[in-house]
Short mmCIF file of C-alpha atoms in Angstrom, two decimals:
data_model
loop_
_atom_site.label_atom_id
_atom_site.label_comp_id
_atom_site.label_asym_id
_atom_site.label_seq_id
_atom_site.Cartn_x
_atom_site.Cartn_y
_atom_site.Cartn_z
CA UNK A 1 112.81 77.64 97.07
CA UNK A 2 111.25 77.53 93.85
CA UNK A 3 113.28 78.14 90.30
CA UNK A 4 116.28 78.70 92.04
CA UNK A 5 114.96 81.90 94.75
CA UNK A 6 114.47 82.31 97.56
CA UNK A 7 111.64 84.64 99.59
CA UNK A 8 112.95 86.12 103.17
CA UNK A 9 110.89 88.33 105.24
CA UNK A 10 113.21 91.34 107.06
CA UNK A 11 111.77 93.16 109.87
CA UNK A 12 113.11 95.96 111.99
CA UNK A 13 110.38 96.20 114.40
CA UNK A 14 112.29 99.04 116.84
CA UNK A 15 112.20 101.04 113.68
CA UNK A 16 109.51 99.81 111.82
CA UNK A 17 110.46 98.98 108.81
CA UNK A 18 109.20 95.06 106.91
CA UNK A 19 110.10 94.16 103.64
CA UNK A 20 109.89 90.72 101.49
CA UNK A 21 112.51 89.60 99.49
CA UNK A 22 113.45 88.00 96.34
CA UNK A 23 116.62 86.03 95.24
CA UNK A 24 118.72 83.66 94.04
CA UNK A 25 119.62 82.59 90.64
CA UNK A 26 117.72 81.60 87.23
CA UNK A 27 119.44 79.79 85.12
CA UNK A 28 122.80 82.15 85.15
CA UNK A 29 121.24 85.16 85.99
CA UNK A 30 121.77 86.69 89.99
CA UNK A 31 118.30 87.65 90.70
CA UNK A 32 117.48 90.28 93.99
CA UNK A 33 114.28 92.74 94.39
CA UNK A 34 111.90 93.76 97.16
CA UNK A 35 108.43 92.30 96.80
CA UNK A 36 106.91 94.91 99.25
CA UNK A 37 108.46 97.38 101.73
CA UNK A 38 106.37 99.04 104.19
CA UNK A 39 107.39 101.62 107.02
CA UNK A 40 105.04 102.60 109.91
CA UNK A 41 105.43 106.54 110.76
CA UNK A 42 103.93 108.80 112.90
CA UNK A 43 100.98 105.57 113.47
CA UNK A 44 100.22 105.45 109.79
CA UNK A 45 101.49 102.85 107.29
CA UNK A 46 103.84 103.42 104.11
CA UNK A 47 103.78 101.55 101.26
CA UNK A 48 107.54 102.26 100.17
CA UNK A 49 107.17 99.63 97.68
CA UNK A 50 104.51 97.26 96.30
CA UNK A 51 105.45 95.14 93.75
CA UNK A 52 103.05 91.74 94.61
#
């Protein structure tokens, strides 16, 4: 845990979804985002999100 968050890794590997996390708090202030979020479909890979 560093300043207060948190990083968890989610996977749904019968649908193929993976996604890291970010949260906790800072200071007073609820934090939450996705870090990166990547689907596989039809054998090719999706960046949904890339926020590293």
């Amino acid at each position: 845990m560093a300043n207060g968050t948190e990083v968890q890794l989610l996977f749904d590997a019968e649908r193929h979804h993976y996604q890291v996390l970010n949260f906790g708090w800072k200071e007073q202030r609820r934090i939450y985002g996705v870090i990166i979020h990547v689907d596989i479909k039809d054998k090719k890979i999706w960046i949904q999100r890339d926020g590293t």
